[in-house]
Amino acid sequence: EGQVVFEGAPDVSMRVFLEAGSTQPSDNNINPADYLLYSLCTEPTPVINNIFSRKNLDESTSGIAVTGVEYVMMQRSVNHSRLYSFWSETAVLCRREALDYCRNRSQFTTKALELTVVSLLLGLLYWQLGDTFQFVQTKLGLMFLILFYWNYSCYISVLPVELFSRTAYRREVRGSMYCPLSYITSKSLVRVPFETLYTLIFSTVIYWMSGLDPNPACYILFVFATWLSAQAAVSFGYLTSSISPSLPVAMAIHIPILLPLFLTAGLFINAATVPWYLVWCQWISFYYYAFEVMCASQFYGREEFTGCEGHACPLNTGEEVLASLAFSEGNVWRVDVPVLIVLVVVYRCIALFVISKKSK
């Protein structure tokens, strides 16, 4: 610590780094401070050593001269300890993540615009669905489409970010700048407010435009299920990125990984008729638990559908619709919500374990 990498005028700092062998930035408008910090975290040690204007001598090496990063890493390897507590590390990392989000305002506005356009499109397509039995299957398809689109969007957004920042992360962790738990915690805390806002935009517009149950309690439960399943999808994204050696590999395996969870969620095949050799996919599927909560929010307590008086329809009440799907309202708070919370935690813990092993 306290090693001087560069001392001089800001306008010549990037030139010094480039002359030392640092990678040429692809974006000419990049913030010089961001570029310098990124170079320090990602460039090979010989490149960084070329930047140092002086050498340091470590007495424990019997007079062997070491430079820059090698000296700092050697000192840390002897101590095997971090300088700050978990909470201090998490607070600093949260601030760094938040600043990164704030700098990328175009990313925020683009995502909000995307969700607004998609939600308006789906709202117009499913405009004010009626209360008759003929719209039951349409509502089921709409709810599953909302679940699939938003979960997949959250899941896929994690993969490139985590894989592209892996080099910097490993260098910082190996340098004892922070622990993997602080890294995962800060990522989770900073993402939650943005994902909550995105979920509200996306689900609220579709919900009221499509004419789903106007009961406020049903609306809140619907949005909560959408948000909680998205958190599980993000956790699953952390897990996928942690086990993938590169982004092309992650993109190649993510569909085969997600497909069993998607197909066993209860829409394409009845939840009670999933083959025994695939039932374990249903047990770990955040799609399945969230879809049951959504269906319960819309059909539980529903009296006879319009036009089904006198049992004129195959399914006359909301309870019969739930029973036909092998769903139960009693599972919402007893099974579905607790299991979704467990999946959020377990997927992230597994990802933490994997990246901790790989960072050593």
Short mmCIF file of C-alpha atoms in Angstrom, two decimals:
data_model
loop_
_atom_site.label_atom_id
_atom_site.label_comp_id
_atom_site.label_asym_id
_atom_site.label_seq_id
_atom_site.Cartn_x
_atom_site.Cartn_y
_atom_site.Cartn_z
CA GLU A 1 0.00 0.00 0.00
CA GLY A 2 1.10 3.55 -0.57
CA GLN A 3 2.82 2.60 -3.84
CA VAL A 4 3.00 5.48 -6.34
CA VAL A 5 2.03 4.25 -9.78
CA PHE A 6 2.14 7.60 -11.57
CA GLU A 7 2.86 11.16 -10.55
CA GLY A 8 2.38 13.91 -13.06
CA ALA A 9 -0.09 15.96 -15.08
CA PRO A 10 -3.47 14.29 -15.77
CA ASP A 11 -3.27 14.95 -19.51
CA VAL A 12 -0.15 12.79 -19.89
CA SER A 13 -1.21 9.92 -17.58
CA MET A 14 -2.86 7.86 -20.30
CA ARG A 15 0.14 8.35 -22.62
CA VAL A 16 2.46 7.01 -19.92
CA PHE A 17 0.26 3.93 -19.43
CA LEU A 18 0.05 3.25 -23.15
CA GLU A 19 3.81 3.63 -23.62
CA ALA A 20 4.33 1.11 -20.82
CA GLY A 21 2.35 -1.47 -22.79
CA SER A 22 -1.17 -0.99 -21.47
CA THR A 23 -4.06 -1.94 -23.75
CA GLN A 24 -5.36 0.80 -26.03
CA PRO A 25 -8.93 1.75 -24.95
CA SER A 26 -11.59 1.00 -27.55
CA ASP A 27 -13.60 4.09 -26.59
CA ASN A 28 -11.79 7.39 -27.19
CA ASN A 29 -14.24 9.17 -24.87
CA ILE A 30 -13.49 6.96 -21.88
CA ASN A 31 -13.01 8.66 -18.53
CA PRO A 32 -9.20 8.67 -17.93
CA ALA A 33 -9.65 7.84 -14.23
CA ASP A 34 -11.79 4.81 -15.10
CA TYR A 35 -9.26 3.68 -17.69
CA LEU A 36 -6.31 3.98 -15.29
CA LEU A 37 -8.09 2.06 -12.53
CA TYR A 38 -9.21 -0.62 -14.96
CA SER A 39 -5.65 -0.98 -16.27
CA LEU A 40 -4.25 -1.37 -12.78
CA CYS A 41 -6.74 -4.14 -12.04
CA THR A 42 -6.53 -6.06 -15.30
CA GLU A 43 -3.15 -5.57 -16.96
CA PRO A 44 -0.43 -8.21 -16.43
CA THR A 45 2.09 -7.49 -13.70
CA PRO A 46 5.01 -6.77 -16.11
CA VAL A 47 3.01 -3.95 -17.71
CA ILE A 48 2.26 -2.39 -14.35
CA ASN A 49 5.87 -2.75 -13.25
CA ASN A 50 6.97 -0.77 -16.31
CA ILE A 51 4.93 2.18 -15.06
CA PHE A 52 6.66 2.39 -11.70
CA SER A 53 9.36 5.04 -11.55
CA ARG A 54 11.26 3.42 -8.71
CA LYS A 55 11.95 0.00 -7.19
CA ASN A 56 11.28 -1.30 -3.72
CA LEU A 57 13.56 -3.59 -1.81
CA ASP A 58 12.08 -6.23 0.45
CA GLU A 59 14.46 -7.32 3.18
CA SER A 60 12.96 -10.83 3.38
CA THR A 61 14.12 -11.67 -0.15
CA SER A 62 17.85 -11.52 0.65
CA GLY A 63 18.52 -8.47 -1.43
CA ILE A 64 16.42 -9.40 -4.46
CA ALA A 65 14.84 -6.27 -5.90
CA VAL A 66 11.11 -6.46 -6.51
CA THR A 67 8.89 -3.82 -8.02
CA GLY A 68 5.44 -2.37 -7.68
CA VAL A 69 2.64 -4.89 -7.63
CA GLU A 70 5.03 -7.79 -6.87
CA TYR A 71 6.12 -6.06 -3.65
CA VAL A 72 2.57 -5.30 -2.51
CA MET A 73 1.34 -8.81 -3.31
CA MET A 74 4.33 -10.34 -1.51
CA GLN A 75 3.63 -8.36 1.63
CA ARG A 76 -0.04 -9.36 1.58
CA SER A 77 0.81 -13.01 1.02
CA VAL A 78 2.85 -12.92 4.23
CA ASN A 79 0.11 -11.29 6.28
CA HIS A 80 -2.84 -13.29 4.83
CA SER A 81 -5.20 -10.63 6.18
CA ARG A 82 -7.39 -7.83 4.90
CA LEU A 83 -7.11 -4.27 6.08
CA TYR A 84 -10.81 -3.60 6.66
CA SER A 85 -13.86 -5.28 8.13
CA PHE A 86 -16.56 -6.96 6.07
CA TRP A 87 -18.95 -4.04 6.56
CA SER A 88 -16.34 -1.46 5.54
CA GLU A 89 -15.51 -3.43 2.42
CA THR A 90 -19.19 -3.84 1.56
CA ALA A 91 -19.87 -0.12 2.04
CA VAL A 92 -17.01 0.86 -0.28
CA LEU A 93 -18.01 -1.70 -2.91
CA CYS A 94 -21.65 -0.58 -2.73
CA ARG A 95 -20.56 2.99 -3.33
CA ARG A 96 -18.44 1.89 -6.29
CA GLU A 97 -21.30 -0.14 -7.79
CA ALA A 98 -23.77 2.71 -7.26
CA LEU A 99 -21.44 5.21 -8.92
CA ASP A 100 -21.02 2.84 -11.84
CA TYR A 101 -24.80 2.64 -12.25
CA CYS A 102 -25.11 6.42 -12.01
CA ARG A 103 -22.41 6.98 -14.63
CA ASN A 104 -24.17 4.65 -17.06
CA ARG A 105 -27.33 6.72 -17.26
CA SER A 106 -27.91 5.65 -20.83
CA GLN A 107 -28.11 2.04 -19.65
CA PHE A 108 -30.73 2.97 -17.06
CA THR A 109 -32.86 5.01 -19.44
CA THR A 110 -32.56 2.37 -22.18
CA LYS A 111 -33.73 -0.38 -19.84
CA ALA A 112 -36.64 1.72 -18.56
CA LEU A 113 -37.62 2.57 -22.14
CA GLU A 114 -37.39 -1.08 -23.18
CA LEU A 115 -39.67 -2.21 -20.35
CA THR A 116 -42.14 0.60 -21.00
CA VAL A 117 -42.39 -0.27 -24.70
CA VAL A 118 -42.70 -4.02 -24.08
CA SER A 119 -45.28 -3.55 -21.33
CA LEU A 120 -47.34 -1.20 -23.51
CA LEU A 121 -47.16 -3.65 -26.41
CA LEU A 122 -48.32 -6.55 -24.24
CA GLY A 123 -50.95 -4.35 -22.61
CA LEU A 124 -52.40 -3.44 -25.98
CA LEU A 125 -52.26 -7.06 -27.16
CA TYR A 126 -54.07 -8.31 -24.04
CA TRP A 127 -56.22 -5.20 -23.61
CA GLN A 128 -58.92 -5.53 -20.93
CA LEU A 129 -59.43 -9.26 -20.89
CA GLY A 130 -62.97 -10.15 -19.87
CA ASP A 131 -64.26 -12.21 -16.96
CA THR A 132 -65.60 -15.02 -19.12
CA PHE A 133 -64.19 -18.53 -19.15
CA GLN A 134 -62.81 -18.13 -22.68
CA PHE A 135 -60.16 -15.71 -21.34
CA VAL A 136 -58.88 -18.05 -18.63
CA GLN A 137 -56.26 -19.67 -20.85
CA THR A 138 -55.33 -16.27 -22.25
CA LYS A 139 -54.70 -14.94 -18.74
CA LEU A 140 -52.60 -17.97 -17.90
CA GLY A 141 -50.52 -17.39 -21.02
CA LEU A 142 -50.13 -13.69 -20.21
CA MET A 143 -48.96 -14.34 -16.65
CA PHE A 144 -46.45 -16.94 -17.78
CA LEU A 145 -45.21 -14.61 -20.53
CA ILE A 146 -44.64 -11.85 -17.97
CA LEU A 147 -42.80 -14.28 -15.74
CA PHE A 148 -40.66 -15.68 -18.53
CA TYR A 149 -39.72 -12.36 -20.11
CA TRP A 150 -38.80 -10.55 -16.90
CA ASN A 151 -36.96 -13.47 -15.32
CA TYR A 152 -34.98 -14.11 -18.49
CA SER A 153 -34.17 -10.41 -18.84
CA CYS A 154 -32.81 -10.27 -15.28
CA TYR A 155 -30.95 -13.54 -15.68
CA ILE A 156 -29.24 -12.69 -18.96
CA SER A 157 -28.23 -9.20 -17.77
CA VAL A 158 -26.01 -10.72 -15.08
CA LEU A 159 -23.90 -12.97 -17.33
CA PRO A 160 -21.82 -10.47 -19.37
CA VAL A 161 -21.35 -8.04 -16.47
CA GLU A 162 -19.99 -10.69 -14.12
CA LEU A 163 -17.84 -12.42 -16.71
CA PHE A 164 -16.31 -9.20 -18.05
CA SER A 165 -15.42 -8.00 -14.53
CA ARG A 166 -13.96 -11.37 -13.48
CA THR A 167 -10.34 -10.42 -14.22
CA ALA A 168 -10.50 -7.27 -12.12
CA TYR A 169 -12.35 -9.10 -9.37
CA ARG A 170 -9.80 -11.91 -9.10
CA ARG A 171 -6.90 -9.49 -9.04
CA GLU A 172 -8.50 -7.45 -6.25
CA VAL A 173 -9.49 -10.48 -4.17
CA ARG A 174 -6.07 -12.08 -4.51
CA GLY A 175 -4.62 -8.77 -3.41
CA SER A 176 -6.76 -8.96 -0.23
CA MET A 177 -8.60 -5.76 -1.12
CA TYR A 178 -11.90 -7.40 -0.12
CA CYS A 179 -13.44 -10.82 0.35
CA PRO A 180 -15.82 -12.61 -2.06
CA LEU A 181 -18.72 -12.24 0.39
CA SER A 182 -18.37 -8.45 0.35
CA TYR A 183 -18.38 -8.55 -3.44
CA ILE A 184 -21.57 -10.63 -3.72
CA THR A 185 -23.31 -8.64 -0.98
CA SER A 186 -22.57 -5.27 -2.57
CA LYS A 187 -23.70 -6.50 -5.99
CA SER A 188 -26.96 -7.73 -4.49
CA LEU A 189 -27.68 -4.59 -2.45
CA VAL A 190 -27.05 -2.16 -5.30
CA ARG A 191 -29.09 -4.10 -7.86
CA VAL A 192 -32.20 -4.46 -5.69
CA PRO A 193 -33.50 -0.83 -5.94
CA PHE A 194 -33.08 -0.76 -9.71
CA GLU A 195 -34.67 -4.17 -10.20
CA THR A 196 -37.55 -3.16 -7.92
CA LEU A 197 -38.19 -0.05 -9.99
CA TYR A 198 -37.98 -2.01 -13.24
CA THR A 199 -40.39 -4.63 -11.89
CA LEU A 200 -42.91 -1.98 -10.89
CA ILE A 201 -42.77 -0.34 -14.31
CA PHE A 202 -43.09 -3.58 -16.22
CA SER A 203 -45.72 -5.42 -14.18
CA THR A 204 -47.90 -2.42 -13.27
CA VAL A 205 -48.46 -1.26 -16.84
CA ILE A 206 -49.36 -4.73 -18.07
CA TYR A 207 -51.48 -5.57 -15.04
CA TRP A 208 -53.89 -2.66 -15.33
CA MET A 209 -53.98 -2.52 -19.12
CA SER A 210 -54.83 -6.21 -19.43
CA GLY A 211 -57.66 -5.99 -16.92
CA LEU A 212 -56.44 -8.51 -14.33
CA ASP A 213 -58.09 -8.65 -10.91
CA PRO A 214 -58.52 -5.02 -9.70
CA ASN A 215 -58.31 -6.03 -6.04
CA PRO A 216 -55.26 -4.15 -4.57
CA ALA A 217 -54.24 -7.22 -2.54
CA CYS A 218 -54.16 -9.33 -5.72
CA TYR A 219 -52.11 -6.67 -7.50
CA ILE A 220 -49.56 -6.47 -4.65
CA LEU A 221 -49.21 -10.26 -4.51
CA PHE A 222 -48.78 -10.40 -8.29
CA VAL A 223 -46.02 -7.75 -8.28
CA PHE A 224 -44.34 -9.37 -5.27
CA ALA A 225 -44.22 -12.74 -7.05
CA THR A 226 -42.75 -11.10 -10.15
CA TRP A 227 -40.09 -9.31 -8.11
CA LEU A 228 -39.16 -12.31 -5.96
CA SER A 229 -38.83 -14.63 -8.95
CA ALA A 230 -36.62 -12.01 -10.63
CA GLN A 231 -34.33 -12.05 -7.60
CA ALA A 232 -34.10 -15.83 -7.89
CA ALA A 233 -33.30 -15.46 -11.61
CA VAL A 234 -30.50 -13.01 -10.80
CA SER A 235 -29.11 -15.46 -8.24
CA PHE A 236 -29.24 -18.20 -10.86
CA GLY A 237 -27.39 -15.86 -13.20
CA TYR A 238 -24.63 -15.43 -10.62
CA LEU A 239 -24.43 -19.21 -10.34
CA THR A 240 -24.22 -19.71 -14.12
CA SER A 241 -21.54 -17.04 -14.53
CA SER A 242 -19.51 -18.48 -11.65
CA ILE A 243 -19.28 -21.94 -13.23
CA SER A 244 -18.69 -20.66 -16.78
CA PRO A 245 -15.10 -20.11 -17.92
CA SER A 246 -16.09 -17.49 -20.50
CA LEU A 247 -19.06 -15.61 -21.92
CA PRO A 248 -19.43 -17.80 -25.05
CA VAL A 249 -19.64 -20.87 -22.82
CA ALA A 250 -22.20 -19.19 -20.57
CA MET A 251 -24.33 -18.22 -23.56
CA ALA A 252 -24.11 -21.77 -24.91
CA ILE A 253 -25.19 -23.52 -21.71
CA HIS A 254 -27.77 -21.11 -20.31
CA ILE A 255 -30.65 -22.28 -22.53
CA PRO A 256 -30.19 -26.01 -21.72
CA ILE A 257 -29.96 -25.06 -18.04
CA LEU A 258 -33.08 -22.88 -18.03
CA LEU A 259 -35.27 -25.01 -20.30
CA PRO A 260 -36.11 -27.77 -17.76
CA LEU A 261 -36.99 -25.14 -15.14
CA PHE A 262 -39.19 -23.37 -17.68
CA LEU A 263 -41.02 -26.45 -19.00
CA THR A 264 -41.84 -27.90 -15.56
CA ALA A 265 -43.40 -24.67 -14.27
CA GLY A 266 -46.99 -25.88 -14.75
CA LEU A 267 -48.23 -24.30 -17.99
CA PHE A 268 -46.91 -26.64 -20.68
CA ILE A 269 -47.26 -29.76 -18.58
CA ASN A 270 -49.49 -30.23 -15.56
CA ALA A 271 -47.52 -29.85 -12.35
CA ALA A 272 -48.83 -33.19 -11.07
CA THR A 273 -47.79 -35.15 -14.18
CA VAL A 274 -44.11 -34.19 -14.44
CA PRO A 275 -42.09 -37.41 -14.96
CA TRP A 276 -40.37 -38.66 -11.83
CA TYR A 277 -36.94 -38.31 -13.41
CA LEU A 278 -37.54 -34.58 -14.02
CA VAL A 279 -39.49 -33.68 -10.91
CA TRP A 280 -36.30 -32.40 -9.28
CA CYS A 281 -36.22 -29.65 -11.95
CA GLN A 282 -39.60 -28.52 -10.69
CA TRP A 283 -38.34 -28.44 -7.12
CA ILE A 284 -35.60 -25.92 -8.01
CA SER A 285 -37.64 -23.97 -10.60
CA PHE A 286 -38.36 -20.37 -9.58
CA TYR A 287 -40.78 -20.26 -12.53
CA TYR A 288 -42.96 -22.94 -10.94
CA TYR A 289 -43.33 -21.33 -7.52
CA ALA A 290 -43.87 -17.82 -8.88
CA PHE A 291 -46.43 -19.03 -11.42
CA GLU A 292 -48.45 -20.73 -8.68
CA VAL A 293 -48.47 -17.49 -6.67
CA MET A 294 -49.59 -15.50 -9.73
CA CYS A 295 -52.40 -17.95 -10.51
CA ALA A 296 -53.57 -17.93 -6.90
CA SER A 297 -53.66 -14.13 -6.90
CA GLN A 298 -56.00 -14.12 -9.90
CA PHE A 299 -58.23 -17.16 -9.42
CA TYR A 300 -58.50 -17.91 -5.69
CA GLY A 301 -61.91 -16.91 -4.31
CA ARG A 302 -63.29 -16.31 -7.78
CA GLU A 303 -66.96 -17.17 -8.11
CA GLU A 304 -68.52 -18.48 -11.28
CA PHE A 305 -67.16 -16.96 -14.46
CA THR A 306 -69.48 -14.84 -16.54
CA GLY A 307 -71.53 -17.10 -18.79
CA CYS A 308 -70.86 -20.21 -16.69
CA GLU A 309 -74.00 -20.03 -14.57
CA GLY A 310 -75.42 -23.46 -13.95
CA HIS A 311 -72.09 -25.18 -14.56
CA ALA A 312 -72.17 -24.51 -18.28
CA CYS A 313 -68.34 -24.38 -18.61
CA PRO A 314 -65.66 -27.06 -18.18
CA LEU A 315 -64.23 -24.99 -15.32
CA ASN A 316 -66.76 -22.80 -13.58
CA THR A 317 -64.83 -21.20 -10.70
CA GLY A 318 -61.35 -19.99 -9.92
CA GLU A 319 -60.74 -22.87 -7.52
CA GLU A 320 -61.47 -25.33 -10.32
CA VAL A 321 -58.91 -23.57 -12.53
CA LEU A 322 -56.27 -23.88 -9.80
CA ALA A 323 -57.15 -27.53 -9.26
CA SER A 324 -56.82 -28.24 -12.98
CA LEU A 325 -53.25 -26.92 -12.80
CA ALA A 326 -52.51 -28.91 -9.62
CA PHE A 327 -52.06 -25.58 -7.81
CA SER A 328 -53.36 -24.61 -4.38
CA GLU A 329 -53.81 -21.24 -2.73
CA GLY A 330 -52.65 -22.77 0.53
CA ASN A 331 -49.15 -23.22 -0.93
CA VAL A 332 -48.57 -19.50 -1.49
CA TRP A 333 -47.25 -18.55 1.96
CA ARG A 334 -46.56 -22.06 3.22
CA VAL A 335 -44.44 -23.28 0.28
CA ASP A 336 -44.01 -20.94 -2.69
CA VAL A 337 -42.77 -17.71 -1.07
CA PRO A 338 -40.44 -19.44 1.46
CA VAL A 339 -38.94 -21.67 -1.24
CA LEU A 340 -38.36 -18.69 -3.54
CA ILE A 341 -36.51 -16.90 -0.74
CA VAL A 342 -34.46 -20.05 -0.10
CA LEU A 343 -33.59 -20.30 -3.81
CA VAL A 344 -32.44 -16.67 -3.85
CA VAL A 345 -30.08 -17.36 -0.93
CA VAL A 346 -28.92 -20.84 -1.94
CA TYR A 347 -28.08 -19.94 -5.56
CA ARG A 348 -25.99 -16.98 -4.38
CA CYS A 349 -24.27 -19.04 -1.70
CA ILE A 350 -23.28 -21.65 -4.28
CA ALA A 351 -22.02 -18.89 -6.59
CA LEU A 352 -20.06 -17.41 -3.66
CA PHE A 353 -18.49 -20.79 -2.92
CA VAL A 354 -17.46 -21.30 -6.55
CA ILE A 355 -15.93 -17.85 -7.05
CA SER A 356 -14.17 -18.13 -3.69
CA LYS A 357 -12.52 -21.35 -4.83
CA LYS A 358 -11.61 -19.92 -8.22
CA SER A 359 -10.15 -16.72 -6.77
CA LYS A 360 -7.58 -18.55 -4.67
#
